[in-house]
Amino acid sequence: MSFVQAGSTRLAWQQLGEGPDIVLVHGLATNRAFWYASLAQQLRTHYRVTLFDLRGHGYSDMPPSGYAARDMGQDLAAVIDNLELDPLAVIAHSYGGSVALEYAVSPRARLRALVLMDARINSLQPEQWLADAPHLTAFEQEVARADGRDWYQEPQIGFAFLEAMARLRTAGFTPSQRDPFTPFADGKGGKRGAMAFCRLLDRTTARDDFLQRGAEPEQLQSLDIPVQLLYGAHSRNLPSGEALAACLPDATLQRIAEAGHFFPLSHASEVARLVAEFLDAQRKETTV
């Protein structure tokens, strides 16, 4: 593991494989390990894959501010510039997708392709309600019962659910149900992760920063690179995917059947195939 500086913030990173450059960007309450055992291993045979921990996550620093997607987009730029990565593809999940999109529309961007997986874009989907996708897994139902709030009245259900699970785990709650990826659920490591996420919310500006609007539709419409949009058919972020498909000039939207938010892990083989096909097509176009 190594570190790169983004201003005064140290970001932990690592690389796998050789070939054209790809950067993988994880979402909230995870770290670069989210990708390591699945997609990173699939891609490393043909690409040089860079993984890094977002600020406030994993082994990266947790500064008091700078958690808006636009700020973290500058962190992504620092990783790419300092490691001298060639014009590349960025693949990002969840809030990491918002981060990657902010980088893509910035003057510093050097991208040939972008893959957004189940990213909620605040300017396109400023609120997120339970009714946006009524399907609940058994794990989600258990957490909802333990938390006790009226989830139908929660306008930011994705962020609120992560916080609820972190608070419950910190207090000793252990769910009996599991999803393919269950935030904070695995033993002592899960509890440490929950405590770290609570510190992030309690000691920094992250809670407010996460909800900043970010790139506006007119900025997105100027993006002139191929974009692959992968969204779970049962995801509450799907309205963002549909809105992105409508405003990005060169975007394709694919829905992952019977999948929720964490489909990069629950449907890892299908995701690897779709991403590989997309990236291979872009490589062929650039070499013609």
mmCIF file of C-alpha atoms in Angstrom:
data_model
loop_
_atom_site.group_PDB
_atom_site.id
_atom_site.type_symbol
_atom_site.label_atom_id
_atom_site.label_comp_id
_atom_site.label_asym_id
_atom_site.label_seq_id
_atom_site.Cartn_x
_atom_site.Cartn_y
_atom_site.Cartn_z
ATOM 1 C CA MET A 1 0.000 0.000 0.000
ATOM 2 C CA SER A 2 1.206 3.494 -0.872
ATOM 3 C CA PHE A 3 -0.045 7.041 -0.408
ATOM 4 C CA VAL A 4 -0.545 10.003 -2.712
ATOM 5 C CA GLN A 5 -1.150 13.600 -1.642
ATOM 6 C CA ALA A 6 -4.338 15.438 -2.560
ATOM 7 C CA GLY A 7 -3.568 18.835 -1.071
ATOM 8 C CA SER A 8 -2.950 18.101 2.598
ATOM 9 C CA THR A 9 -4.865 14.806 2.508
ATOM 10 C CA ARG A 10 -3.139 11.443 2.094
ATOM 11 C CA LEU A 11 -4.980 8.897 -0.032
ATOM 12 C CA ALA A 12 -4.110 5.196 0.120
ATOM 13 C CA TRP A 13 -3.744 3.421 -3.218
ATOM 14 C CA GLN A 14 -2.491 0.255 -4.899
ATOM 15 C CA GLN A 15 -2.100 -1.102 -8.439
ATOM 16 C CA LEU A 16 -2.658 -4.470 -10.088
ATOM 17 C CA GLY A 17 -1.777 -5.765 -13.539
ATOM 18 C CA GLU A 18 -0.334 -4.121 -16.646
ATOM 19 C CA GLY A 19 -1.813 -2.428 -19.695
ATOM 20 C CA PRO A 20 -4.084 0.575 -20.346
ATOM 21 C CA ASP A 21 -5.031 2.408 -17.183
ATOM 22 C CA ILE A 22 -8.282 1.929 -15.270
ATOM 23 C CA VAL A 23 -9.168 3.524 -11.933
ATOM 24 C CA LEU A 24 -11.846 1.956 -9.714
ATOM 25 C CA VAL A 25 -13.729 4.242 -7.302
ATOM 26 C CA HIS A 26 -15.742 2.757 -4.423
ATOM 27 C CA GLY A 27 -18.778 4.227 -2.672
ATOM 28 C CA LEU A 28 -19.587 5.367 0.850
ATOM 29 C CA ALA A 29 -18.860 3.197 3.892
ATOM 30 C CA THR A 30 -16.610 0.824 1.903
ATOM 31 C CA ASN A 31 -13.013 1.044 0.678
ATOM 32 C CA ARG A 32 -10.843 -0.206 -2.167
ATOM 33 C CA ALA A 33 -11.343 -3.788 -0.921
ATOM 34 C CA PHE A 34 -14.866 -3.532 -2.389
ATOM 35 C CA TRP A 35 -13.281 -4.101 -5.817
ATOM 36 C CA TYR A 36 -10.205 -6.132 -4.951
ATOM 37 C CA ALA A 37 -11.483 -9.716 -4.975
ATOM 38 C CA SER A 38 -13.938 -9.318 -7.843
ATOM 39 C CA LEU A 39 -13.724 -6.813 -10.706
ATOM 40 C CA ALA A 40 -10.097 -5.822 -10.093
ATOM 41 C CA GLN A 41 -8.973 -9.430 -10.508
ATOM 42 C CA GLN A 42 -10.959 -9.772 -13.736
ATOM 43 C CA LEU A 43 -9.500 -6.583 -15.233
ATOM 44 C CA ARG A 44 -5.870 -6.965 -14.162
ATOM 45 C CA THR A 45 -5.158 -9.525 -16.891
ATOM 46 C CA HIS A 46 -5.515 -6.830 -19.589
ATOM 47 C CA TYR A 47 -5.277 -3.502 -17.740
ATOM 48 C CA ARG A 48 -3.293 -1.677 -15.098
ATOM 49 C CA VAL A 49 -5.893 -1.234 -12.362
ATOM 50 C CA THR A 50 -5.534 1.483 -9.736
ATOM 51 C CA LEU A 51 -7.562 1.263 -6.522
ATOM 52 C CA PHE A 52 -7.679 3.974 -3.872
ATOM 53 C CA ASP A 53 -9.552 4.787 -0.674
ATOM 54 C CA LEU A 54 -11.738 7.876 -0.769
ATOM 55 C CA ARG A 55 -10.946 10.455 1.895
ATOM 56 C CA GLY A 56 -12.462 9.437 5.211
ATOM 57 C CA HIS A 57 -12.448 5.766 4.185
ATOM 58 C CA GLY A 58 -10.075 2.836 4.529
ATOM 59 C CA TYR A 59 -6.492 3.931 5.157
ATOM 60 C CA SER A 60 -6.904 7.424 3.700
ATOM 61 C CA ASP A 61 -6.939 10.502 5.927
ATOM 62 C CA MET A 62 -10.169 11.821 7.439
ATOM 63 C CA PRO A 63 -9.876 15.628 7.201
ATOM 64 C CA PRO A 64 -12.597 17.809 8.783
ATOM 65 C CA SER A 65 -14.105 18.841 5.423
ATOM 66 C CA GLY A 66 -14.053 18.255 1.679
ATOM 67 C CA TYR A 67 -16.549 15.403 1.202
ATOM 68 C CA ALA A 68 -18.726 16.835 -1.558
ATOM 69 C CA ALA A 69 -18.459 14.906 -4.815
ATOM 70 C CA ARG A 70 -16.757 17.903 -6.434
ATOM 71 C CA ASP A 71 -14.053 17.903 -3.721
ATOM 72 C CA MET A 72 -13.495 14.190 -4.056
ATOM 73 C CA GLY A 73 -13.381 14.611 -7.822
ATOM 74 C CA GLN A 74 -10.291 16.747 -7.211
ATOM 75 C CA ASP A 75 -8.897 13.891 -5.097
ATOM 76 C CA LEU A 76 -9.431 11.550 -8.041
ATOM 77 C CA ALA A 77 -7.614 14.057 -10.266
ATOM 78 C CA ALA A 78 -4.723 14.103 -7.796
ATOM 79 C CA VAL A 79 -4.443 10.311 -7.920
ATOM 80 C CA ILE A 80 -4.462 10.290 -11.732
ATOM 81 C CA ASP A 81 -2.024 13.194 -12.087
ATOM 82 C CA ASN A 82 0.431 12.173 -9.382
ATOM 83 C CA LEU A 83 0.600 8.578 -10.607
ATOM 84 C CA GLU A 84 0.956 9.871 -14.189
ATOM 85 C CA LEU A 85 -1.777 7.585 -15.481
ATOM 86 C CA ASP A 86 -2.396 7.654 -19.228
ATOM 87 C CA PRO A 87 -5.779 8.750 -20.659
ATOM 88 C CA LEU A 88 -7.894 6.152 -19.045
ATOM 89 C CA ALA A 89 -11.202 4.666 -18.068
ATOM 90 C CA VAL A 90 -12.776 5.234 -14.663
ATOM 91 C CA ILE A 91 -15.215 2.730 -13.177
ATOM 92 C CA ALA A 92 -17.176 3.860 -10.132
ATOM 93 C CA HIS A 93 -19.965 2.633 -7.862
ATOM 94 C CA SER A 94 -22.564 4.541 -5.834
ATOM 95 C CA TYR A 95 -21.224 7.828 -4.400
ATOM 96 C CA GLY A 96 -17.985 7.039 -6.180
ATOM 97 C CA GLY A 97 -19.950 7.496 -9.390
ATOM 98 C CA SER A 98 -20.789 11.060 -8.391
ATOM 99 C CA VAL A 99 -17.095 11.606 -7.671
ATOM 100 C CA ALA A 100 -16.082 10.195 -11.054
ATOM 101 C CA LEU A 101 -18.674 12.281 -12.874
ATOM 102 C CA GLU A 102 -17.384 15.467 -11.217
ATOM 103 C CA TYR A 103 -13.896 14.593 -12.433
ATOM 104 C CA ALA A 104 -15.207 13.819 -15.918
ATOM 105 C CA VAL A 105 -16.740 17.286 -16.369
ATOM 106 C CA SER A 106 -13.739 19.130 -14.891
ATOM 107 C CA PRO A 107 -11.043 20.829 -17.004
ATOM 108 C CA ARG A 108 -8.438 18.430 -15.564
ATOM 109 C CA ALA A 109 -10.140 15.301 -16.909
ATOM 110 C CA ARG A 110 -8.211 12.944 -19.186
ATOM 111 C CA LEU A 111 -10.739 10.205 -19.882
ATOM 112 C CA ARG A 112 -11.493 7.898 -22.765
ATOM 113 C CA ALA A 113 -14.451 6.109 -21.124
ATOM 114 C CA LEU A 114 -16.551 6.133 -17.961
ATOM 115 C CA VAL A 115 -18.545 3.373 -16.255
ATOM 116 C CA LEU A 116 -21.061 4.433 -13.592
ATOM 117 C CA MET A 117 -22.584 1.693 -11.455
ATOM 118 C CA ASP A 118 -25.724 2.591 -9.538
ATOM 119 C CA ALA A 119 -24.645 6.174 -8.913
ATOM 120 C CA ARG A 120 -27.166 8.590 -7.457
ATOM 121 C CA ILE A 121 -26.622 12.082 -8.913
ATOM 122 C CA ASN A 122 -27.959 14.753 -6.544
ATOM 123 C CA SER A 123 -28.702 17.344 -9.236
ATOM 124 C CA LEU A 124 -30.861 14.773 -11.062
ATOM 125 C CA GLN A 125 -32.305 12.993 -8.019
ATOM 126 C CA PRO A 126 -32.208 15.418 -5.066
ATOM 127 C CA GLU A 127 -34.349 13.166 -2.864
ATOM 128 C CA GLN A 128 -34.500 9.420 -2.491
ATOM 129 C CA TRP A 129 -37.583 7.735 -1.049
ATOM 130 C CA LEU A 130 -38.478 4.209 -0.053
ATOM 131 C CA ALA A 131 -41.131 4.258 -2.775
ATOM 132 C CA ASP A 132 -38.447 4.765 -5.443
ATOM 133 C CA ALA A 133 -37.959 0.985 -5.255
ATOM 134 C CA PRO A 134 -40.382 -0.836 -2.931
ATOM 135 C CA HIS A 135 -38.341 -4.060 -2.920
ATOM 136 C CA LEU A 136 -36.618 -4.685 0.447
ATOM 137 C CA THR A 137 -34.252 -7.565 1.168
ATOM 138 C CA ALA A 138 -34.649 -9.548 4.378
ATOM 139 C CA PHE A 139 -31.578 -7.779 5.759
ATOM 140 C CA GLU A 140 -33.027 -4.344 4.986
ATOM 141 C CA GLN A 141 -36.307 -5.293 6.620
ATOM 142 C CA GLU A 142 -34.475 -6.418 9.770
ATOM 143 C CA VAL A 143 -32.510 -3.163 10.007
ATOM 144 C CA ALA A 144 -35.668 -1.123 9.399
ATOM 145 C CA ARG A 145 -37.448 -2.887 12.257
ATOM 146 C CA ALA A 146 -34.477 -2.456 14.602
ATOM 147 C CA ASP A 147 -34.149 1.253 13.807
ATOM 148 C CA GLY A 148 -37.851 1.893 14.268
ATOM 149 C CA ARG A 149 -38.273 5.116 12.289
ATOM 150 C CA ASP A 150 -40.992 5.707 9.679
ATOM 151 C CA TRP A 151 -38.916 4.990 6.599
ATOM 152 C CA TYR A 152 -41.708 6.172 4.302
ATOM 153 C CA GLN A 153 -41.083 9.717 5.597
ATOM 154 C CA GLU A 154 -37.301 9.626 5.047
ATOM 155 C CA PRO A 155 -36.297 11.776 2.017
ATOM 156 C CA GLN A 156 -32.666 10.557 1.928
ATOM 157 C CA ILE A 157 -33.169 6.885 2.516
ATOM 158 C CA GLY A 158 -29.859 5.657 1.112
ATOM 159 C CA PHE A 159 -27.673 7.793 3.358
ATOM 160 C CA ALA A 160 -30.054 7.351 6.303
ATOM 161 C CA PHE A 161 -29.972 3.569 5.976
ATOM 162 C CA LEU A 162 -26.163 3.465 6.007
ATOM 163 C CA GLU A 163 -26.094 5.633 9.103
ATOM 164 C CA ALA A 164 -28.798 3.557 10.821
ATOM 165 C CA MET A 165 -26.854 0.349 10.229
ATOM 166 C CA ALA A 166 -23.604 1.947 11.432
ATOM 167 C CA ARG A 167 -25.258 3.245 14.627
ATOM 168 C CA LEU A 168 -26.893 -0.120 15.299
ATOM 169 C CA ARG A 169 -23.653 -2.048 14.792
ATOM 170 C CA THR A 170 -21.749 0.360 17.015
ATOM 171 C CA ALA A 171 -24.375 -0.275 19.716
ATOM 172 C CA GLY A 172 -23.885 -4.041 19.408
ATOM 173 C CA PHE A 173 -26.625 -5.034 16.948
ATOM 174 C CA THR A 174 -25.755 -7.992 14.718
ATOM 175 C CA PRO A 175 -28.223 -8.792 11.940
ATOM 176 C CA SER A 176 -29.280 -12.394 11.477
ATOM 177 C CA GLN A 177 -29.883 -11.819 7.758
ATOM 178 C CA ARG A 178 -27.245 -11.196 5.099
ATOM 179 C CA ASP A 179 -27.173 -9.703 1.634
ATOM 180 C CA PRO A 180 -24.405 -10.507 -0.907
ATOM 181 C CA PHE A 181 -22.803 -7.347 0.493
ATOM 182 C CA THR A 182 -23.969 -6.370 3.977
ATOM 183 C CA PRO A 183 -22.579 -3.055 5.255
ATOM 184 C CA PHE A 184 -20.795 -3.335 8.599
ATOM 185 C CA ALA A 185 -22.072 -6.869 9.187
ATOM 186 C CA ASP A 186 -18.968 -9.033 9.378
ATOM 187 C CA GLY A 187 -17.499 -9.540 12.839
ATOM 188 C CA LYS A 188 -15.018 -7.160 14.431
ATOM 189 C CA GLY A 189 -14.048 -5.669 11.069
ATOM 190 C CA GLY A 190 -17.651 -4.728 10.419
ATOM 191 C CA LYS A 191 -17.939 -3.035 13.792
ATOM 192 C CA ARG A 192 -14.704 -1.108 13.239
ATOM 193 C CA GLY A 193 -16.035 0.046 9.890
ATOM 194 C CA ALA A 194 -19.295 1.140 11.516
ATOM 195 C CA MET A 195 -17.427 3.124 14.156
ATOM 196 C CA ALA A 196 -15.288 4.785 11.465
ATOM 197 C CA PHE A 197 -18.364 5.774 9.455
ATOM 198 C CA CYS A 198 -19.971 7.251 12.587
ATOM 199 C CA ARG A 199 -16.807 9.274 13.233
ATOM 200 C CA LEU A 200 -16.941 10.512 9.637
ATOM 201 C CA LEU A 201 -20.518 11.740 10.133
ATOM 202 C CA ASP A 202 -19.973 13.144 13.630
ATOM 203 C CA ARG A 203 -16.588 14.853 13.262
ATOM 204 C CA THR A 204 -16.573 16.175 9.694
ATOM 205 C CA THR A 205 -18.801 18.067 7.282
ATOM 206 C CA ALA A 206 -19.526 14.842 5.389
ATOM 207 C CA ARG A 207 -23.216 14.626 6.360
ATOM 208 C CA ASP A 208 -24.001 17.926 4.603
ATOM 209 C CA ASP A 209 -21.372 17.536 1.897
ATOM 210 C CA PHE A 210 -22.835 14.263 0.636
ATOM 211 C CA LEU A 211 -26.064 16.068 -0.307
ATOM 212 C CA GLN A 212 -24.558 18.946 -2.298
ATOM 213 C CA ARG A 213 -25.968 19.104 -5.826
ATOM 214 C CA GLY A 214 -22.774 18.784 -7.831
ATOM 215 C CA ALA A 215 -22.664 18.874 -11.637
ATOM 216 C CA GLU A 216 -25.774 20.345 -13.241
ATOM 217 C CA PRO A 217 -27.525 18.825 -16.292
ATOM 218 C CA GLU A 218 -26.080 21.397 -18.694
ATOM 219 C CA GLN A 219 -22.558 20.385 -17.604
ATOM 220 C CA LEU A 220 -23.372 16.720 -18.071
ATOM 221 C CA GLN A 221 -24.694 17.356 -21.567
ATOM 222 C CA SER A 222 -21.247 18.588 -22.614
ATOM 223 C CA LEU A 223 -19.546 15.297 -21.698
ATOM 224 C CA ASP A 224 -18.236 13.842 -24.963
ATOM 225 C CA ILE A 225 -16.918 10.419 -23.969
ATOM 226 C CA PRO A 226 -18.650 7.010 -24.031
ATOM 227 C CA VAL A 227 -20.431 6.267 -20.763
ATOM 228 C CA GLN A 228 -21.740 2.895 -19.634
ATOM 229 C CA LEU A 229 -24.544 3.133 -17.062
ATOM 230 C CA LEU A 230 -25.168 -0.041 -15.056
ATOM 231 C CA TYR A 231 -28.058 0.039 -12.565
ATOM 232 C CA GLY A 232 -29.834 -2.556 -10.466
ATOM 233 C CA ALA A 233 -33.429 -3.181 -11.517
ATOM 234 C CA HIS A 234 -34.439 -2.974 -7.823
ATOM 235 C CA SER A 235 -32.254 0.053 -7.010
ATOM 236 C CA ARG A 236 -33.552 3.349 -5.648
ATOM 237 C CA ASN A 237 -30.840 5.036 -7.698
ATOM 238 C CA LEU A 238 -32.428 3.969 -10.979
ATOM 239 C CA PRO A 239 -34.065 7.413 -11.490
ATOM 240 C CA SER A 240 -30.525 8.841 -11.686
ATOM 241 C CA GLY A 241 -29.564 6.262 -14.293
ATOM 242 C CA GLU A 242 -32.577 7.074 -16.432
ATOM 243 C CA ALA A 243 -31.935 10.820 -16.146
ATOM 244 C CA LEU A 244 -28.258 10.360 -17.031
ATOM 245 C CA ALA A 245 -29.175 8.307 -20.087
ATOM 246 C CA ALA A 246 -31.430 11.140 -21.212
ATOM 247 C CA CYS A 247 -28.861 13.934 -20.829
ATOM 248 C CA LEU A 248 -25.496 12.322 -21.615
ATOM 249 C CA PRO A 249 -24.865 12.398 -25.375
ATOM 250 C CA ASP A 250 -23.018 9.047 -25.593
ATOM 251 C CA ALA A 251 -24.433 6.899 -22.804
ATOM 252 C CA THR A 252 -26.030 3.469 -22.717
ATOM 253 C CA LEU A 253 -28.173 2.307 -19.777
ATOM 254 C CA GLN A 254 -28.305 -1.363 -18.832
ATOM 255 C CA ARG A 255 -30.447 -2.676 -15.974
ATOM 256 C CA ILE A 256 -29.144 -5.649 -14.016
ATOM 257 C CA ALA A 257 -32.113 -7.989 -13.511
ATOM 258 C CA GLU A 258 -33.067 -9.037 -9.968
ATOM 259 C CA ALA A 259 -30.351 -6.779 -8.551
ATOM 260 C CA GLY A 260 -30.170 -4.086 -5.908
ATOM 261 C CA HIS A 261 -27.577 -1.455 -5.101
ATOM 262 C CA PHE A 262 -24.623 -3.760 -4.480
ATOM 263 C CA PHE A 263 -24.879 -5.740 -7.714
ATOM 264 C CA PRO A 264 -21.119 -5.351 -8.483
ATOM 265 C CA LEU A 265 -20.686 -8.062 -5.838
ATOM 266 C CA SER A 266 -23.984 -9.951 -6.046
ATOM 267 C CA HIS A 267 -23.767 -10.179 -9.869
ATOM 268 C CA ALA A 268 -19.985 -10.039 -10.203
ATOM 269 C CA SER A 269 -19.646 -12.312 -13.265
ATOM 270 C CA GLU A 270 -22.296 -10.456 -15.246
ATOM 271 C CA VAL A 271 -20.800 -7.093 -14.319
ATOM 272 C CA ALA A 272 -17.298 -8.217 -15.311
ATOM 273 C CA ARG A 273 -18.601 -9.400 -18.688
ATOM 274 C CA LEU A 274 -20.517 -6.191 -19.424
ATOM 275 C CA VAL A 275 -17.607 -3.963 -18.405
ATOM 276 C CA ALA A 276 -15.087 -6.005 -20.396
ATOM 277 C CA GLU A 277 -17.267 -5.827 -23.511
ATOM 278 C CA PHE A 278 -17.640 -2.060 -23.135
ATOM 279 C CA LEU A 279 -13.936 -1.438 -22.543
ATOM 280 C CA ASP A 280 -12.889 -3.737 -25.384
ATOM 281 C CA ALA A 281 -15.188 -1.853 -27.740
ATOM 282 C CA GLN A 282 -13.619 1.457 -26.715
ATOM 283 C CA ARG A 283 -10.100 0.081 -27.207
ATOM 284 C CA LYS A 284 -10.969 -1.086 -30.710
ATOM 285 C CA GLU A 285 -12.419 2.306 -31.617
ATOM 286 C CA THR A 286 -9.316 4.160 -30.430
ATOM 287 C CA THR A 287 -6.958 1.883 -32.401
ATOM 288 C CA VAL A 288 -8.855 2.106 -35.695
#
